[in-house]
XYZ file of N, CA and C in Angstrom:
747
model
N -12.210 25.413 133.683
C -12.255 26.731 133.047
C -11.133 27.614 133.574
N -10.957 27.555 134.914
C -9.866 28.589 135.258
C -8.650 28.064 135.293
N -8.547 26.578 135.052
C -7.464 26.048 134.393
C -6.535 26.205 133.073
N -8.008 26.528 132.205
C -7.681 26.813 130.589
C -6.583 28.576 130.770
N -7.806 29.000 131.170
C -7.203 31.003 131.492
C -6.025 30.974 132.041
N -5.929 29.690 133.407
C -4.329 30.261 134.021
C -3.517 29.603 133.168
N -3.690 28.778 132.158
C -2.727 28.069 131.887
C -2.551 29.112 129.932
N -3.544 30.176 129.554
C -3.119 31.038 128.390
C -2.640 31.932 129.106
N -2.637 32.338 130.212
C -1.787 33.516 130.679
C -0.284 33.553 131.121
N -0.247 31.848 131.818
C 0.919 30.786 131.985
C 1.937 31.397 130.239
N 1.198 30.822 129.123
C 1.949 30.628 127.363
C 1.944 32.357 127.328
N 0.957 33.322 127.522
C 1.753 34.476 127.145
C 2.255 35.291 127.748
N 2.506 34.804 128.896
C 3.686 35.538 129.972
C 4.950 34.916 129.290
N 5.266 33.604 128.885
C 6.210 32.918 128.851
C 6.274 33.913 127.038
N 5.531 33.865 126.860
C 5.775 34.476 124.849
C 6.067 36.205 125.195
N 5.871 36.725 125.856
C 6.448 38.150 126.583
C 7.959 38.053 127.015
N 8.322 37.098 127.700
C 9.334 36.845 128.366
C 10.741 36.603 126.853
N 9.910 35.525 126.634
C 11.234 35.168 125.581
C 11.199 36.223 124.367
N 9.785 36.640 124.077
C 10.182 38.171 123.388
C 11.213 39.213 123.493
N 10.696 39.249 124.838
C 11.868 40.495 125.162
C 13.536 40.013 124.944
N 13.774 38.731 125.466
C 14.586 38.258 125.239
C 14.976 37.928 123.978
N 14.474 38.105 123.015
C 15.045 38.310 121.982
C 15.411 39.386 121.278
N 15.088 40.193 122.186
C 16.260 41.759 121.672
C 17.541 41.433 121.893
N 17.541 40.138 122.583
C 19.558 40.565 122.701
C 20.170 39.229 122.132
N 19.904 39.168 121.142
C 19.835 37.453 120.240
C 21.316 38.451 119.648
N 22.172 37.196 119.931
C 23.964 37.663 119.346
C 24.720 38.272 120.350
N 24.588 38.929 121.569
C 24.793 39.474 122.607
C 26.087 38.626 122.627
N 26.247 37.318 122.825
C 27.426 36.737 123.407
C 28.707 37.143 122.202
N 27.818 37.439 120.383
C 29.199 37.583 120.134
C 29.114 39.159 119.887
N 28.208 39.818 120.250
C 28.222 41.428 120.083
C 29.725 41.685 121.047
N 29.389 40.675 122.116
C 30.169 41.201 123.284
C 31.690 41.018 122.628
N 31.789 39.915 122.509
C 33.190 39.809 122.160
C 34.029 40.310 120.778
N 32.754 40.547 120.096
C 33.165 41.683 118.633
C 33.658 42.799 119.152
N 33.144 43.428 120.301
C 33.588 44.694 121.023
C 35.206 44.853 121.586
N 34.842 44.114 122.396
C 36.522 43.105 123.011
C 37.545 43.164 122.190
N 37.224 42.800 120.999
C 38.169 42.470 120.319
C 38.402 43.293 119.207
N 37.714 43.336 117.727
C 37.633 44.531 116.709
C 37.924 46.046 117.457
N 37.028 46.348 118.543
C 36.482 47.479 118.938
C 38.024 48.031 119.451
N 38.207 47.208 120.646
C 39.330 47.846 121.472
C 41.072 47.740 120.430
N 40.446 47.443 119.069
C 42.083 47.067 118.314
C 41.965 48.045 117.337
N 41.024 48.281 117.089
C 40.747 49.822 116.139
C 40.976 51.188 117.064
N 40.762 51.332 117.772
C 41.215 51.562 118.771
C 42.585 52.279 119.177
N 42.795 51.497 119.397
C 44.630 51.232 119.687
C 45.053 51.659 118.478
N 44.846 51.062 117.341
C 45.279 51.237 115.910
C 45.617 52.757 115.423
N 44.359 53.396 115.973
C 43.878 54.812 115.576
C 45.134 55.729 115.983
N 44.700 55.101 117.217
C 45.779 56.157 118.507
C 47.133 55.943 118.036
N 47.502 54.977 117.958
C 48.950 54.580 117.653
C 49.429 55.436 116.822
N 48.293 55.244 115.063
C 48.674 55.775 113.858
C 48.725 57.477 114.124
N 47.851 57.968 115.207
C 47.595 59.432 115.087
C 48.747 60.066 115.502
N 50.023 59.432 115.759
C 51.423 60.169 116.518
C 52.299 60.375 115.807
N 51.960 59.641 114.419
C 52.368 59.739 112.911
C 52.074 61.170 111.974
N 50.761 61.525 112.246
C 50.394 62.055 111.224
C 50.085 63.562 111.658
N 49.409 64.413 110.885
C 49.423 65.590 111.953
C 48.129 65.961 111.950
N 47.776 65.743 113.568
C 46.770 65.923 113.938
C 45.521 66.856 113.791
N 45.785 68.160 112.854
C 44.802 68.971 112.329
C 44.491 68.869 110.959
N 44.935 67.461 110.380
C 44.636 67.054 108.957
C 43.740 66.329 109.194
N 42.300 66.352 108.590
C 41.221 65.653 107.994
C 41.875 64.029 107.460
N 42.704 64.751 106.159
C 42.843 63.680 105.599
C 44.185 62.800 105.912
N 44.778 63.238 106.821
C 45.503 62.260 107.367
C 44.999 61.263 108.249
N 44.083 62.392 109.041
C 43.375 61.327 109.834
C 42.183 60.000 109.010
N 41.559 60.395 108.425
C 40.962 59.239 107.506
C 41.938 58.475 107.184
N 42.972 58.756 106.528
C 43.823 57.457 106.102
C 43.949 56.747 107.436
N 44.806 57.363 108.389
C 44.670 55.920 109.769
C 43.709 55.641 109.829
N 42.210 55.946 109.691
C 41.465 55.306 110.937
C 41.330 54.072 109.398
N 41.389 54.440 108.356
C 41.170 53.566 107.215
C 41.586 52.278 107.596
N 42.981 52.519 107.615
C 44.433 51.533 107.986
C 44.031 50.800 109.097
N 43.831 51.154 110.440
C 42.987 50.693 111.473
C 41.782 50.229 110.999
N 40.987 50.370 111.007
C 39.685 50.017 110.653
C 39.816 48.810 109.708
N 40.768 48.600 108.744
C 40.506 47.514 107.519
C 41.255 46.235 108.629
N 42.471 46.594 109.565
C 43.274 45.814 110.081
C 42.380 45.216 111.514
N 41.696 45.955 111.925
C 40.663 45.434 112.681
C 39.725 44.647 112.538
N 39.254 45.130 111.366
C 38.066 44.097 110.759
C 38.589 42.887 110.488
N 39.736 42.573 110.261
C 40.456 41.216 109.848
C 39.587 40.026 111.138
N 40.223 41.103 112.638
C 39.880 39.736 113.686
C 37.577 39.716 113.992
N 37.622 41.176 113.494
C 36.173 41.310 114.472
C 34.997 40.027 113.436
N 35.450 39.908 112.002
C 34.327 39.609 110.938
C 33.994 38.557 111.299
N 34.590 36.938 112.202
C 34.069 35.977 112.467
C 32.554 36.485 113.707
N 32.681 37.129 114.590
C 31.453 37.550 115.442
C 31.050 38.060 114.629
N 31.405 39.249 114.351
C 30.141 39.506 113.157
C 29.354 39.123 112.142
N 30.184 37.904 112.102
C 28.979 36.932 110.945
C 28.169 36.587 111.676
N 28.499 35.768 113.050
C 27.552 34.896 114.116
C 26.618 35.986 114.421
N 26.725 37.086 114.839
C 25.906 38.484 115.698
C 24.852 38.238 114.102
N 25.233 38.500 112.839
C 24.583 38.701 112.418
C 23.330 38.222 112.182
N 23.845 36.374 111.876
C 22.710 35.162 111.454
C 22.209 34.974 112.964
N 22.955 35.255 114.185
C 21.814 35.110 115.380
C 21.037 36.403 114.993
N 21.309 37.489 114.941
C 19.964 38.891 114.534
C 18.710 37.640 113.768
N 19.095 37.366 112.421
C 17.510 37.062 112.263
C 17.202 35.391 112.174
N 17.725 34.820 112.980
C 17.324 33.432 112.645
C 15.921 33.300 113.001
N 15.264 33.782 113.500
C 14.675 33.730 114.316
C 13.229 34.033 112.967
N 13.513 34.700 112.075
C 12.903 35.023 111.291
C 12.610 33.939 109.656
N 13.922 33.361 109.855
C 14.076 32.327 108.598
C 13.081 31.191 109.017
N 12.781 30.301 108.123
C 12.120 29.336 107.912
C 12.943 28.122 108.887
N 12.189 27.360 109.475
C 12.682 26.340 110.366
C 13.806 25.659 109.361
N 13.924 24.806 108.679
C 14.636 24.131 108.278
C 15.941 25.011 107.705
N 15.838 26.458 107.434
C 17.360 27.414 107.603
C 17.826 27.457 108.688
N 17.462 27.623 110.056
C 17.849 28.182 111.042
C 18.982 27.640 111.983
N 19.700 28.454 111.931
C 21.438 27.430 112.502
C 21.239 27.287 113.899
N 20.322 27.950 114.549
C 20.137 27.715 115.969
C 21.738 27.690 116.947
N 22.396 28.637 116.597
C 23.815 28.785 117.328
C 23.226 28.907 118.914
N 23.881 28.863 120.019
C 23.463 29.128 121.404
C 24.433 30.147 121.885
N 25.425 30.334 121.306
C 26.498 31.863 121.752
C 27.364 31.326 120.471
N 28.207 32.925 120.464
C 29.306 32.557 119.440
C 30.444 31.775 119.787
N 30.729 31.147 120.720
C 31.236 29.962 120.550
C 30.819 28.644 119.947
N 29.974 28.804 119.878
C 28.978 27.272 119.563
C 28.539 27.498 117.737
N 28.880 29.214 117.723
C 28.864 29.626 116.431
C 29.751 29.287 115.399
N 31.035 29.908 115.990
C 32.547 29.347 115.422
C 32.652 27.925 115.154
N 32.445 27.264 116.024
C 32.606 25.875 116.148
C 31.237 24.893 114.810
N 30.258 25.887 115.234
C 29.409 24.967 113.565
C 29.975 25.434 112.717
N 30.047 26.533 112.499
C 30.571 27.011 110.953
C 31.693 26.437 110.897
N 32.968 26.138 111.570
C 34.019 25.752 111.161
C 34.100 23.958 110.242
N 32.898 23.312 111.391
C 32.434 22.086 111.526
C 32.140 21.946 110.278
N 31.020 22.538 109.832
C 29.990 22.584 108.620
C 30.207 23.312 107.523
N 30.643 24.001 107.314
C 30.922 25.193 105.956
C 32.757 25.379 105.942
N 33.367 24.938 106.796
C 35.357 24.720 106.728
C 35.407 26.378 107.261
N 36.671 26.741 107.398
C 37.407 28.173 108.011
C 36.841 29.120 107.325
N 37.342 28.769 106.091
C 36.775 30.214 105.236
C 35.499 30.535 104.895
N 34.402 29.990 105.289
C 33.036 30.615 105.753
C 33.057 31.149 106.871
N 33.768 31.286 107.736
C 34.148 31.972 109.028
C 34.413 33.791 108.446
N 35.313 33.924 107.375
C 34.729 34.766 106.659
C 34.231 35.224 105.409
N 33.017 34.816 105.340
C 31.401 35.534 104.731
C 31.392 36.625 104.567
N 31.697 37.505 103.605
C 31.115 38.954 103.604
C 31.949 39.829 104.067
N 33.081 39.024 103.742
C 34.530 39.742 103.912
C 34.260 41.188 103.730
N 34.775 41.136 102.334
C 34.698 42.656 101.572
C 34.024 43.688 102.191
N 32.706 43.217 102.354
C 31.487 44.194 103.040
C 32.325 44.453 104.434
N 32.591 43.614 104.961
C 32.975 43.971 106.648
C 34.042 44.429 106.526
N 35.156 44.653 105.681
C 36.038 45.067 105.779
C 35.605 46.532 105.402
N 34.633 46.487 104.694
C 34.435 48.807 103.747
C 33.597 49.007 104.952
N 33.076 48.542 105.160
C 32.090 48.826 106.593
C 33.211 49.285 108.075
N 34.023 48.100 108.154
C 34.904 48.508 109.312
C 35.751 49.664 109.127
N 36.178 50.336 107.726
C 36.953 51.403 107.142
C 36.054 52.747 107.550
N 34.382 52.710 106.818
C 33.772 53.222 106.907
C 33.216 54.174 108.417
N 33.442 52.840 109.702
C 33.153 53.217 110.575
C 33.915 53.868 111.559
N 35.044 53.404 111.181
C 36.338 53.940 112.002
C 36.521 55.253 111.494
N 36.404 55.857 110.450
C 36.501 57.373 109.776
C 35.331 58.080 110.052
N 33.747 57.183 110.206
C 32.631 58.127 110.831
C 32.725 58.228 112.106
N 33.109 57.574 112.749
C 33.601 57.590 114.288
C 34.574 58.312 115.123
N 35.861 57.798 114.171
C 37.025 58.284 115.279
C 37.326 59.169 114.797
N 37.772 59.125 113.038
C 38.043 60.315 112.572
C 37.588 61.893 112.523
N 36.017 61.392 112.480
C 34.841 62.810 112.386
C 34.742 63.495 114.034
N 35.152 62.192 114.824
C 35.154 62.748 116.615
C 36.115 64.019 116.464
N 37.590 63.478 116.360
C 38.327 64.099 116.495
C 38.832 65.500 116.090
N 37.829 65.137 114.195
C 37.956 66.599 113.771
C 36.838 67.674 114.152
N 36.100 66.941 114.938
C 35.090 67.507 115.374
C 35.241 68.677 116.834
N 35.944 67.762 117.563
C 36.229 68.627 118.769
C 37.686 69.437 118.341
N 38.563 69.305 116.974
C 38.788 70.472 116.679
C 38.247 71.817 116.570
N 36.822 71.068 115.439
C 36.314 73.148 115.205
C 35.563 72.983 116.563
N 34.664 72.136 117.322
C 34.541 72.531 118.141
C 35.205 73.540 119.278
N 36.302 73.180 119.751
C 37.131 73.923 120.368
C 37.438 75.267 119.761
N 37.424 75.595 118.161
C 38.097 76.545 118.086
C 36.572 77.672 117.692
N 35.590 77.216 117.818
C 34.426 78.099 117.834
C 33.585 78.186 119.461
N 34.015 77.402 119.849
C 33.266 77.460 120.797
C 34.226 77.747 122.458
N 35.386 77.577 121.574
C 36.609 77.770 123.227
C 36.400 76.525 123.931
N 35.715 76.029 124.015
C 35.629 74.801 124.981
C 36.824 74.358 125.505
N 37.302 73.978 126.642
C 38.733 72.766 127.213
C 38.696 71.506 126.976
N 39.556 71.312 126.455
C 39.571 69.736 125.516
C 38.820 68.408 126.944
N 38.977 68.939 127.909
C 38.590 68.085 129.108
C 37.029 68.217 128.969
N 36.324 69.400 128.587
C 34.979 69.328 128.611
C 33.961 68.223 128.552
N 32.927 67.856 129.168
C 32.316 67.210 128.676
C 31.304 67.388 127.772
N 31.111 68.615 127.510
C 29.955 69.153 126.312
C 30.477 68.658 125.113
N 31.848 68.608 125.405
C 32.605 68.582 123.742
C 32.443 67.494 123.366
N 32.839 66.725 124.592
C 33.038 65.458 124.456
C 31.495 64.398 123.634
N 30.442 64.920 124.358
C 29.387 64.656 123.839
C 28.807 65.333 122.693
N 29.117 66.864 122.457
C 28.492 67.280 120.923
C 29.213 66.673 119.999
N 30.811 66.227 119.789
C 31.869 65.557 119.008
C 31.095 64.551 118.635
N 30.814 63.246 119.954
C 30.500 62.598 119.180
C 29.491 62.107 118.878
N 27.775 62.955 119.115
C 27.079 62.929 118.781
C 27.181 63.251 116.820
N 27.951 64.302 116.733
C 28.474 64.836 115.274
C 29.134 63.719 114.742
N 29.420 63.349 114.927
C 30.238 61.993 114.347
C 28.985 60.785 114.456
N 28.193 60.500 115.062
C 27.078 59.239 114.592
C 26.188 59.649 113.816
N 25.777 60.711 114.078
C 25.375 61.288 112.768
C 25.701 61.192 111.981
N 27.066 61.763 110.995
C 27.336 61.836 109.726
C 27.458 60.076 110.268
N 28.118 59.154 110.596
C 28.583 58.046 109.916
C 27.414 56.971 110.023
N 26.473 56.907 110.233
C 25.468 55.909 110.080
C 24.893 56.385 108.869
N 24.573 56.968 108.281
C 24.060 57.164 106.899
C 25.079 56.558 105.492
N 26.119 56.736 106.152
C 27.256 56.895 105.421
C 27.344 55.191 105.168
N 27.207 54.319 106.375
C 27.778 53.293 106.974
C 25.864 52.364 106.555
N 25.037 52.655 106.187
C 23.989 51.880 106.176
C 23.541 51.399 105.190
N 23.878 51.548 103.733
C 23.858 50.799 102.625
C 24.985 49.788 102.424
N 26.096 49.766 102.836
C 27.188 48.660 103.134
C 26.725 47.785 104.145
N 26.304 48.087 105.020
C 25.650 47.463 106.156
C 24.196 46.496 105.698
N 23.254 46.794 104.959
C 22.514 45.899 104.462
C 22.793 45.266 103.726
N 23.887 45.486 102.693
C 24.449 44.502 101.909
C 25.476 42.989 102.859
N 25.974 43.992 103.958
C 26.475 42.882 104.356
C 25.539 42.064 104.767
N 24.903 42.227 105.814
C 23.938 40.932 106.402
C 22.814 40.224 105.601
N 22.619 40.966 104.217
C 22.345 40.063 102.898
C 23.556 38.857 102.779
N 24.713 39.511 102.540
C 25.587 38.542 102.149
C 25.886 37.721 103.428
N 26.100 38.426 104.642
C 26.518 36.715 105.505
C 24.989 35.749 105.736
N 24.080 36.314 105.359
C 23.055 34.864 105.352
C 22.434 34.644 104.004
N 23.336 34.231 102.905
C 23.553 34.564 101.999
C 23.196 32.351 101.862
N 23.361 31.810 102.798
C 23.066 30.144 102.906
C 21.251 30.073 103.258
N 20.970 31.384 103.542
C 19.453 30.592 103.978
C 18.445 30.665 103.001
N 19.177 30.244 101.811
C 18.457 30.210 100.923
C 17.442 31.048 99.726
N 18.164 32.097 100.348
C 17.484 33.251 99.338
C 18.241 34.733 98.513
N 18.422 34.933 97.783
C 19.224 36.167 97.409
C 20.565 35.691 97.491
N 20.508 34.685 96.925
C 22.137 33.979 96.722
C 23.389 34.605 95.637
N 23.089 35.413 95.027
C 24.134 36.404 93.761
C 23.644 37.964 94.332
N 25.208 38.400 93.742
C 25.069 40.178 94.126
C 23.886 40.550 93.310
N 23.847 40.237 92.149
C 22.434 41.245 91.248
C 21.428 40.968 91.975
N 20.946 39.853 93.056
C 19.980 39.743 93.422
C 19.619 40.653 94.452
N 20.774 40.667 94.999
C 20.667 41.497 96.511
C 20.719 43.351 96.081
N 21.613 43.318 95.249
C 21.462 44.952 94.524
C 20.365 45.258 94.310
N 19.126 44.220 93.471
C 18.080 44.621 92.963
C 16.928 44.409 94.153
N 16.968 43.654 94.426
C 15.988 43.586 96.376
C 16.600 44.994 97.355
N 17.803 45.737 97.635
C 17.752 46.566 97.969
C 17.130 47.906 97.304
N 17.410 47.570 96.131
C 16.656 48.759 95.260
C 15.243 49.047 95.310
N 14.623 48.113 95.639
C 13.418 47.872 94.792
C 12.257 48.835 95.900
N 12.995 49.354 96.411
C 12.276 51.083 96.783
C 13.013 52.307 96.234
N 13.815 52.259 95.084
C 14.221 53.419 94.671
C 15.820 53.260 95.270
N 15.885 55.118 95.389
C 17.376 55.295 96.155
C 17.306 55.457 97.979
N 15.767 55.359 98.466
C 15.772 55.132 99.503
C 15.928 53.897 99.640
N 16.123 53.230 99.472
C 16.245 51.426 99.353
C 17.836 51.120 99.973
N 18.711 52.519 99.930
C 19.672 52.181 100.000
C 20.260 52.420 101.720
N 19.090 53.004 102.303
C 18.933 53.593 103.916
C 17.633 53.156 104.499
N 17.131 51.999 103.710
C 15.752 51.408 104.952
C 16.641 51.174 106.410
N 15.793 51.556 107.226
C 16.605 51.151 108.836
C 17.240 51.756 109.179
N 17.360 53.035 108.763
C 18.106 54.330 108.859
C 17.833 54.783 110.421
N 16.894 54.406 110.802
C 16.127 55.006 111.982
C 16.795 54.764 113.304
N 16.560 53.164 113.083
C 17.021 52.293 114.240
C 18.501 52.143 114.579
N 19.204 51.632 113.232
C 20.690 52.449 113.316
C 21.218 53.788 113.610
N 20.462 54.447 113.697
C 20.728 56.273 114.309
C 20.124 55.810 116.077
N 19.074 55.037 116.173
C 19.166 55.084 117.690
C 20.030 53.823 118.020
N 20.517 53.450 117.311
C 21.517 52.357 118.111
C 23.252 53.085 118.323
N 23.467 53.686 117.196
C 24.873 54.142 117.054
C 24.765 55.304 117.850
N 23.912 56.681 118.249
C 24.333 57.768 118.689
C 24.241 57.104 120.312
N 23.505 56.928 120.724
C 23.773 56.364 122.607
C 25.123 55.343 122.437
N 25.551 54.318 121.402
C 27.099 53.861 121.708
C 28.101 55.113 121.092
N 27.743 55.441 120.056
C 28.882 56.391 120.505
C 29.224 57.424 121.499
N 28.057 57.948 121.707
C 28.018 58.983 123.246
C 29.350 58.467 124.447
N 27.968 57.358 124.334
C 28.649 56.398 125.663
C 30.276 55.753 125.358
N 30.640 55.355 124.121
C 31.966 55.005 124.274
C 32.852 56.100 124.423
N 32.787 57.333 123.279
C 33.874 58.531 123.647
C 34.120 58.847 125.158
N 32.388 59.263 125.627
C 32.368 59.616 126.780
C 33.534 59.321 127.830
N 33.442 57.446 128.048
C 34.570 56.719 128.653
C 35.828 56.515 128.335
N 35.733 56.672 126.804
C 37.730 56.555 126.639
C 37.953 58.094 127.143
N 37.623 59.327 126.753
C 37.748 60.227 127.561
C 38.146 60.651 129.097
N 36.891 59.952 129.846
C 37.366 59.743 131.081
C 38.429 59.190 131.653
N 38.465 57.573 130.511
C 39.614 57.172 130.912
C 40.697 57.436 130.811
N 40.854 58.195 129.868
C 42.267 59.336 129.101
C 42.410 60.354 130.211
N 41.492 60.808 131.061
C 41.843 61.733 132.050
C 41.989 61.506 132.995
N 41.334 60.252 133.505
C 41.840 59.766 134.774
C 43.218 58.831 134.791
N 43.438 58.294 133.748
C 44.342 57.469 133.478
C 45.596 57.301 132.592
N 45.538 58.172 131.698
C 45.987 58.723 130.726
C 47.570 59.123 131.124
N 48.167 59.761 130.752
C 49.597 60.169 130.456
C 50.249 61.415 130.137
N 50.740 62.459 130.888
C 51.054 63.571 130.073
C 52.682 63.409 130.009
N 52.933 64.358 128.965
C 54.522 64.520 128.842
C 54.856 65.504 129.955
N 56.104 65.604 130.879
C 56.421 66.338 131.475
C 57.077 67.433 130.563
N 57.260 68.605 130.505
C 57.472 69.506 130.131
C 58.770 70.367 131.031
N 59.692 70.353 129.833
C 61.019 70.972 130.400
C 61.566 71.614 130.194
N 61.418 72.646 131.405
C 62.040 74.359 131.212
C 63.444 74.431 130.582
């Protein structure tokens, strides 16, 4: 008898354990989507912003556009893998690709479906990566404009730094979350279900025009703590590390 008990408490400690552990299912290629897309959009932004003039809205959208579409080129292979690891877990046994990191990801898909299933859902990841780079970098930046000019703040602030880009995950996850379900419709678009756009148009619909922001929730608590947290640090790192022009009398 106390064999049976230690040995169900044994299975749901172990079903707790790997639960939790499955909040971070894709982690290996979240990580390196970051690495790579993240820190090249990035760069992209900054580069393009020495071009254009910096108290234009719409100059700035066009770079982060330009950036953002040229980024998405390298990030969309992890992001397919991040994606089908998110729900394998949910598909029917005989769908489930059972990747073990995105290396092992790359390497089936290349194996099994050739290069160009590597990118799946192009299109989507590319308006999505446009999308996000203009709710992000662009809305930051014009943000701690009026910020600064209503509130006086020093561009060094950290209030700014954090109301900016709290203001910026805001507007861009709403913006960014009906492209976003379409994509991860379309990259598991093999497991057998909702295989044509009318299908997936009409399954997102099929709550109305809220249909077009289910998960609205969870994407607002996932995007405002990374964006906090990323400005926060390129910030810092811009001030601790950063570069000024010397200035000559």
């Amino acid at each position: 008898m106390n064999t049976a008990i230690s040995n169900r408490h044994n299975k749901m400690d172990a079903t707790i354990f790997f639960g939790f552990l499955s909040l971070y299912d894709g982690l290996s290629a979240q990580i390196l989507r970051q690495l790579s897309y993240t820190t090249l959009r990035f760069h992209l932004y900054q580069v393009g912003k020495q071009y254009v003039d910096d108290y234009n809205l719409f100059h700035k959208v066009y770079v982060a556009s330009i950036s953002g579409l040229l980024a998405g080129t390298v990030g969309i292979p992890c992001e397919l893998i991040n994606t089908r690891m998110h729900v394998d877990r949910l598909l029917k046994v005989k769908y489930r690709r059972n990747y073990r990191n995105v290396f092992d990801g790359i390497h089936t898909i290349w194996r099994n479906e050739g290069f160009r299933a590597l990118y799946t859902g192009g299109l989507c990841s590319f308006t999505r990566a446009t999308l996000v780079n203009i709710g992000q970098n662009a809305m930051y930046d014009q943000s701690k404009i009026m910020y600064k000019h209503y509130f006086d703040w020093d561009d060094d602030c950290k209030i700014l730094h954090i109301t900016s880009s709290l203001t910026a995950a805001i507007l861009c996850a709403p913006v960014v979350q009906p492209i976003e379900i379409l994509k991860t419709m379309q990259m598991n678009r093999s497991a057998g279900y909702l295989t044509t756009t009318s299908e997936k148009i009409t399954y997102m619909m099929r709550f109305g025009f809220r249909g077009l922001f289910r998960g609205i929730t969870p994407s607002l608590l996932r995007m405002i703590p990374q964006t906090i947290i990323m400005f926060l640090l390129y910030e810092q790192l811009r001030i601790q590390f950063g570069y000024y022009e010397e200035k000559v009398d």
